Short mmCIF file of N, CA and C and ligand atoms in Angstrom, two decimals:
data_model
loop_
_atom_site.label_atom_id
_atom_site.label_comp_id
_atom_site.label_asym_id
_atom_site.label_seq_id
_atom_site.Cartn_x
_atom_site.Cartn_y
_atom_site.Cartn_z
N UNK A 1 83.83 95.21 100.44
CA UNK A 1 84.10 96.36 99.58
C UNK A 1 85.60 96.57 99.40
N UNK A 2 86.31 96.27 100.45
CA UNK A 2 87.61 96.87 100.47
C UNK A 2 88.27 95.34 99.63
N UNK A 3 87.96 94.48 100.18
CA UNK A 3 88.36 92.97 99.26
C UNK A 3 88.12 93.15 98.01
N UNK A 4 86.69 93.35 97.31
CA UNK A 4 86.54 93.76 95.90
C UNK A 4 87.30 94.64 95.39
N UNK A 5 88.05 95.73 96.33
CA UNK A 5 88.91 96.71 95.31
C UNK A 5 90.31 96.20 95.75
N UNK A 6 91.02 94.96 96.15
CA UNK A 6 92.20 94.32 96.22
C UNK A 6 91.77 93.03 94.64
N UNK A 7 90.78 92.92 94.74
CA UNK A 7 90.42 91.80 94.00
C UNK A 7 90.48 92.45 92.48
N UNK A 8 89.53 93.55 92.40
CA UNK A 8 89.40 94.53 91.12
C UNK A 8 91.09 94.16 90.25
N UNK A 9 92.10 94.70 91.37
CA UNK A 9 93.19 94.58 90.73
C UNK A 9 94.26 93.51 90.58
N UNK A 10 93.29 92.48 90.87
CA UNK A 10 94.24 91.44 90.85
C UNK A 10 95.13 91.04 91.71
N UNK A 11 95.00 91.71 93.12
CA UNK A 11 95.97 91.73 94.01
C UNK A 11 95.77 90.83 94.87
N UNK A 12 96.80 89.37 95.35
CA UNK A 12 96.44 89.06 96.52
C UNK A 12 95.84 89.45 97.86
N UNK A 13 95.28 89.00 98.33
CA UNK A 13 94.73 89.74 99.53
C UNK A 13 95.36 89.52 100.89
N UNK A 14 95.46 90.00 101.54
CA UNK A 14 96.14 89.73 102.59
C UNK A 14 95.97 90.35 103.85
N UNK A 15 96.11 89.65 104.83
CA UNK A 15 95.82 90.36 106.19
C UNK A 15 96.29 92.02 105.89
N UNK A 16 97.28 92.41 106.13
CA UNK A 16 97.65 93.55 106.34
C UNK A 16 97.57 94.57 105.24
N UNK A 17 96.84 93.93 104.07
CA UNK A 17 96.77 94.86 102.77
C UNK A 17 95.38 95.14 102.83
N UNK A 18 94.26 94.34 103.52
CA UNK A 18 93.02 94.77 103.86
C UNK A 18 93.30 96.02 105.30
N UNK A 19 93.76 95.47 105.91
CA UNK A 19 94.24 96.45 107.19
C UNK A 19 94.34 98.05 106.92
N UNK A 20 95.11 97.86 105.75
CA UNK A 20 95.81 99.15 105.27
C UNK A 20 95.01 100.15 104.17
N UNK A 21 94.08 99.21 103.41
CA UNK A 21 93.23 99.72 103.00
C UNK A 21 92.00 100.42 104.05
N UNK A 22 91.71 99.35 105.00
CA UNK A 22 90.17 99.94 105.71
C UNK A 22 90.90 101.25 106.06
N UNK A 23 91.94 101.93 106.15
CA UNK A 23 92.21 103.00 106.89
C UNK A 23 91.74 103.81 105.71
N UNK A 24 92.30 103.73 104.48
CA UNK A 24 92.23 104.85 103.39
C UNK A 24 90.52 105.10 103.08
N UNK A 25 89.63 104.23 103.64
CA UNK A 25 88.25 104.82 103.81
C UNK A 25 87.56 105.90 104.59
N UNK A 26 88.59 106.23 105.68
CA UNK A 26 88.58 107.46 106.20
C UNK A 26 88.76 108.82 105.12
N UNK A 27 87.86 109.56 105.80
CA UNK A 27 88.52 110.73 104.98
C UNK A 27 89.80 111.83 104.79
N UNK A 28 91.19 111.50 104.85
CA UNK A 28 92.08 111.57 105.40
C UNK A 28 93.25 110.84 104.77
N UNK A 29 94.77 111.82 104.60
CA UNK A 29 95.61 110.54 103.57
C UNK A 29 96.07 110.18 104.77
N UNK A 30 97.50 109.32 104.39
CA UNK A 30 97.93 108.66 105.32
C UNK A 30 100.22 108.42 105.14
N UNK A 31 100.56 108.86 105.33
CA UNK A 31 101.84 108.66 105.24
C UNK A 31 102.25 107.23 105.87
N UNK A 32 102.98 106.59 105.38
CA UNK A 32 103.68 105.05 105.94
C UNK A 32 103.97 105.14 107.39
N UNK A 33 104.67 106.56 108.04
CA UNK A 33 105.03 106.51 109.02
C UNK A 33 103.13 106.33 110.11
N UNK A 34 102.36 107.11 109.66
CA UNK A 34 101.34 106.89 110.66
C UNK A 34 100.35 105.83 110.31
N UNK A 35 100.77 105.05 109.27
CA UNK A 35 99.82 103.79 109.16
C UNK A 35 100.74 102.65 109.94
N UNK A 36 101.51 102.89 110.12
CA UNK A 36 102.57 102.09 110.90
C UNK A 36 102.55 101.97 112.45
N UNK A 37 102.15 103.30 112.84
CA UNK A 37 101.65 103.66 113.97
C UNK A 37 100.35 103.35 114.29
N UNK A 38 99.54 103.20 113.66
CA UNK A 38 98.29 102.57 113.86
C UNK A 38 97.91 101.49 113.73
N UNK A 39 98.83 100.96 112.79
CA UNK A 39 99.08 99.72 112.56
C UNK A 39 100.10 98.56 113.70
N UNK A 40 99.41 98.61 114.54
CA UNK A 40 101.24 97.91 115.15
C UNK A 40 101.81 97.01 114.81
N UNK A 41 100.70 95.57 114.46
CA UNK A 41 101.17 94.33 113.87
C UNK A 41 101.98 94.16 112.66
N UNK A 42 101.86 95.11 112.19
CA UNK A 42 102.36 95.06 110.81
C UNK A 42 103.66 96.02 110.62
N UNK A 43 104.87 95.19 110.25
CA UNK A 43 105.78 96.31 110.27
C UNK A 43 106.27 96.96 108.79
N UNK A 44 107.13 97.88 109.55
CA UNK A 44 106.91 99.11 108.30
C UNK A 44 107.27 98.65 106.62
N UNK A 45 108.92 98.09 106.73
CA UNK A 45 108.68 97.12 105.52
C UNK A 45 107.39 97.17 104.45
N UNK A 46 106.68 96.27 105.05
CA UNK A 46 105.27 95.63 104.32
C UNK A 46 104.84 96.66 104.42
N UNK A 47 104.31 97.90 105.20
CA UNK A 47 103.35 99.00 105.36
C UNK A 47 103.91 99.80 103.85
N UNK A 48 105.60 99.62 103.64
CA UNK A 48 105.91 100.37 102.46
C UNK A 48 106.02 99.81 101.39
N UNK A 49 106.32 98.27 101.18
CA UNK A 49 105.80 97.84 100.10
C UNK A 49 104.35 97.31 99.42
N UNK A 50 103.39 97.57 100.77
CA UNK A 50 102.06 97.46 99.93
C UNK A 50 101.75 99.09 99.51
N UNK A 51 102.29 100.32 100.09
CA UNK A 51 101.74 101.26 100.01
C UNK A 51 102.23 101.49 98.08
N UNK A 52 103.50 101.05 97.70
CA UNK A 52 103.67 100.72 96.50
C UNK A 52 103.01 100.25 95.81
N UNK A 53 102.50 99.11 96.36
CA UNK A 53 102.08 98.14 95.26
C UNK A 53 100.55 98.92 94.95
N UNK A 54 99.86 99.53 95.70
CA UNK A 54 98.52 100.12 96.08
C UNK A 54 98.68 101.15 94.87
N UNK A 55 99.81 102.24 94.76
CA UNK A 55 99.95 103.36 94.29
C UNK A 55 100.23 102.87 92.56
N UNK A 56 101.04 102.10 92.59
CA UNK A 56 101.06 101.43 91.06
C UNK A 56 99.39 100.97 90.84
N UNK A 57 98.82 100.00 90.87
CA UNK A 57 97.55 99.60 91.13
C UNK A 57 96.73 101.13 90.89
N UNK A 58 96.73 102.01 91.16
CA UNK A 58 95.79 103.26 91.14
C UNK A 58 94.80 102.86 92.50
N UNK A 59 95.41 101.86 93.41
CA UNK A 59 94.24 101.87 94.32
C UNK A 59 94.08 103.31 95.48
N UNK A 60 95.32 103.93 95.44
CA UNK A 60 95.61 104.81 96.56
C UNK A 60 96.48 106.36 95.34
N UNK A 61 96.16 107.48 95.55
CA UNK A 61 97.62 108.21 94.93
C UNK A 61 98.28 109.15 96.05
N UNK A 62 99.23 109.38 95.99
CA UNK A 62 100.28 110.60 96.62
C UNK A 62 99.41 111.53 96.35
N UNK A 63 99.20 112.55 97.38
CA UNK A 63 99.12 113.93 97.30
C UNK A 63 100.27 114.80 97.79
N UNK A 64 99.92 116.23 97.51
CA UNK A 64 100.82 117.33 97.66
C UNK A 64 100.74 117.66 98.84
N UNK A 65 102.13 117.60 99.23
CA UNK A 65 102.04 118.18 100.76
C UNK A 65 103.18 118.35 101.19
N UNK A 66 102.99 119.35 102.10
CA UNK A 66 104.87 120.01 102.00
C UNK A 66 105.51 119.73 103.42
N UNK A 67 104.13 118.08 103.97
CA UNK A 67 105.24 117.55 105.06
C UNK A 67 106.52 116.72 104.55
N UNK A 68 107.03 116.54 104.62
CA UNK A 68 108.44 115.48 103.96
C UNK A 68 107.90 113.86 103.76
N UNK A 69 107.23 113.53 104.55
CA UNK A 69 106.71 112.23 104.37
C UNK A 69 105.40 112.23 102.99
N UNK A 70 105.78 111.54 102.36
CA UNK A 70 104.46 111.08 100.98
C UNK A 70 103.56 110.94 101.85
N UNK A 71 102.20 111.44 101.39
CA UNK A 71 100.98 111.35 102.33
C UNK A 71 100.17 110.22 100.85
N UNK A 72 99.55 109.70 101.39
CA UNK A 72 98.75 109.28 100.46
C UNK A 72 97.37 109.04 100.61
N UNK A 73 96.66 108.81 99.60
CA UNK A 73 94.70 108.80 100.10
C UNK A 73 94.28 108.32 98.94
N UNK A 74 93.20 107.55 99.23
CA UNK A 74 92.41 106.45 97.99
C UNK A 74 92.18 107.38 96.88
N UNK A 75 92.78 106.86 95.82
CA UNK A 75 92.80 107.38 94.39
C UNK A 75 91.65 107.86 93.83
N UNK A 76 91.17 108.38 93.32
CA UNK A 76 89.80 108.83 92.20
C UNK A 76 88.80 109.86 93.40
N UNK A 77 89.29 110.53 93.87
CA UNK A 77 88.34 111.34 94.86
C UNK A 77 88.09 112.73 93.96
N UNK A 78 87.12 113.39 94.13
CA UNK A 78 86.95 114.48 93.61
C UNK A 78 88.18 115.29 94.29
N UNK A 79 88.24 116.91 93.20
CA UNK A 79 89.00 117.51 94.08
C UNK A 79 88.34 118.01 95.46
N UNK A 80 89.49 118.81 96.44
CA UNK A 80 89.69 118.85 97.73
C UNK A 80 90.76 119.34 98.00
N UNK A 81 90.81 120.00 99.45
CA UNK A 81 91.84 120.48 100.13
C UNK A 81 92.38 119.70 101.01
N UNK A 82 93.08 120.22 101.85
CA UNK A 82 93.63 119.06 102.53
C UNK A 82 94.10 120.16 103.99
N UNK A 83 93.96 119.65 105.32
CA UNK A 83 93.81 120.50 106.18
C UNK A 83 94.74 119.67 107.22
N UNK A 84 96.13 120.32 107.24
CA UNK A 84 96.92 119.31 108.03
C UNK A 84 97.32 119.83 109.53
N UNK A 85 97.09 118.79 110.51
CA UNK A 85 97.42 119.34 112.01
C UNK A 85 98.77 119.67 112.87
N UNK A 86 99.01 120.74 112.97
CA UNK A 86 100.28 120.91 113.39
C UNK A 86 101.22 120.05 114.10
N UNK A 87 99.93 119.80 115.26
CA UNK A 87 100.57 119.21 116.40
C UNK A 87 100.55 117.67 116.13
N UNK A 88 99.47 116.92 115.58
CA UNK A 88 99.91 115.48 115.25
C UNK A 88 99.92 114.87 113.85
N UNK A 89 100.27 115.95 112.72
CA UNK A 89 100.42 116.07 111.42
C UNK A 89 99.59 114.81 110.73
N UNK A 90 98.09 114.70 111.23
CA UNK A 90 97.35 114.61 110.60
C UNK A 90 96.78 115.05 109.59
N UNK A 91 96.41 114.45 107.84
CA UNK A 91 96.32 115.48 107.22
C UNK A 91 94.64 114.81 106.63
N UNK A 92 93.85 115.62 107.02
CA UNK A 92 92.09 115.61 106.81
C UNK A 92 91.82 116.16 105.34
N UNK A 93 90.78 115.52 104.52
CA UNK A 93 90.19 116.22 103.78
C UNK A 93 88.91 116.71 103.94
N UNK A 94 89.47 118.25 103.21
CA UNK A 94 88.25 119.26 103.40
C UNK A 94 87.68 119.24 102.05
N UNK A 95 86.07 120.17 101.87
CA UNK A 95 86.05 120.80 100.70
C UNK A 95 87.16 122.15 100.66
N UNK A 96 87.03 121.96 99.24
CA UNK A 96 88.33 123.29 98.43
C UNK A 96 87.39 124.45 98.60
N UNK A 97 87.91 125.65 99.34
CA UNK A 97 86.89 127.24 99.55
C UNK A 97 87.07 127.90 98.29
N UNK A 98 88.12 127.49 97.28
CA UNK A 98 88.24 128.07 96.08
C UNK A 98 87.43 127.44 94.97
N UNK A 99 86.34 127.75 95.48
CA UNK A 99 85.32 127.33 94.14
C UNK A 99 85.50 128.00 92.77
N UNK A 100 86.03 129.44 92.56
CA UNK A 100 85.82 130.22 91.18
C UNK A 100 87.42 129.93 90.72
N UNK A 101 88.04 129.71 91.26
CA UNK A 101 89.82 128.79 90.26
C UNK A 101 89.46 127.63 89.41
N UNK A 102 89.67 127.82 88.39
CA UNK A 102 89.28 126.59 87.59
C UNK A 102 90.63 125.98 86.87
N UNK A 103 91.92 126.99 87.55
CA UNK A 103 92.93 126.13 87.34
C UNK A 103 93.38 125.03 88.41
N UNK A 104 94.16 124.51 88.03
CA UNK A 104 94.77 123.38 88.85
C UNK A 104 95.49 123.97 89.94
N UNK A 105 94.85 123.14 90.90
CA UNK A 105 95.76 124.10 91.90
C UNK A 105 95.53 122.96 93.27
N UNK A 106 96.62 122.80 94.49
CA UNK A 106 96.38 121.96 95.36
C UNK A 106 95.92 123.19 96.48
N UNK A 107 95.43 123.10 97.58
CA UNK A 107 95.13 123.66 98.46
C UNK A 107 95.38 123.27 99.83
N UNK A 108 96.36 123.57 100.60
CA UNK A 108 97.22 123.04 102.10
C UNK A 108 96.61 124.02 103.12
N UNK A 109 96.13 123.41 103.99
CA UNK A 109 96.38 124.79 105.50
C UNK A 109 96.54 124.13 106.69
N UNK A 110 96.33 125.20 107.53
CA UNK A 110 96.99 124.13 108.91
C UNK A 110 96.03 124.87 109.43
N UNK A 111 95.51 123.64 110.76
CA UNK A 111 94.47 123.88 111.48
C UNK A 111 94.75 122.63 112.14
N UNK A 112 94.56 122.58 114.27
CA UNK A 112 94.25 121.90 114.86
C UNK A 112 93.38 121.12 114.70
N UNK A 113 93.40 119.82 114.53
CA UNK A 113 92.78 118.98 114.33
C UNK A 113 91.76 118.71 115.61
N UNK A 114 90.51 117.99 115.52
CA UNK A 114 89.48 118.22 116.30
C UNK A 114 90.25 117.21 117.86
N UNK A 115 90.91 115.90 117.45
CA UNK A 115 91.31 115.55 118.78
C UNK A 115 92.34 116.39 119.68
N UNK A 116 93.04 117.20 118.54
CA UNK A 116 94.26 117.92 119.22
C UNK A 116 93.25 119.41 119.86
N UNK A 117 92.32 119.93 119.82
CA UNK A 117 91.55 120.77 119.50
C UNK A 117 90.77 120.97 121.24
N UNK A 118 90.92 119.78 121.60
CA UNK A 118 90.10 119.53 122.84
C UNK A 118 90.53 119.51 123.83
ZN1 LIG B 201 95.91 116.75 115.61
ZN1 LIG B 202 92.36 114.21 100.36
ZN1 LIG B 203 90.07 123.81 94.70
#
């Protein structure tokens, strides 16, 4: 699945660009700095020029978020909120509680995340 959507776009495939994708199947974006961190083999460099090449591609987009690091999460998702953890600035997607806004609007909050939580 994750090969077919490197393939979809024409993109070589590659160890660490499959790597980097299986993460964005989580529900959850991902900033360079903590795919890097989870990533160990792979250094940051490559972690930031595939996260490019991904974001051109439409395979992944930037979301809004008012940590300093670009968070990013697999492109074409319905909308959603986004629920980021203080303590290990994990940022989770939620459903949006603002169901009756039918303007555009991003939605941020902070909440302990379930590992930090325990
Ligand atoms: Zn946490
Ligand atoms: Zn999200
Ligand atoms: Zn909403």
């Amino acid at each position: 699945m994750i090969q077919e959507k490197i393939r979809e776009r024409g993109l070589k495939q590659t160890s660490a660009r499959e790597k980097i994708l299986e993460l964005f199947l989580e529900k959850r974006a991902w900033t360079a700095g903590q795919i890097n961190q989870r990533l160990c083999g792979v250094n940051r460099a490559t972690v930031f020029r595939n996260l490019r090449t991904f974001e051109k591609n439409e395979v992944i987009q930037a979301i809004h978020s008012h940590e300093s690091e670009t968070a990013y999460e697999l492109a074409g998702r319905t909308h959603h909120a986004h629920c980021v953890c203080p303590k290990c600035k994990t940022i989770c997607c939620v459903p949006c509680p603002l169901k009756n806004i039918k303007k555009n609007h991003n939605l941020e909050f902070f909440n302990l995340c379930e590992l930090c939580n325990k």
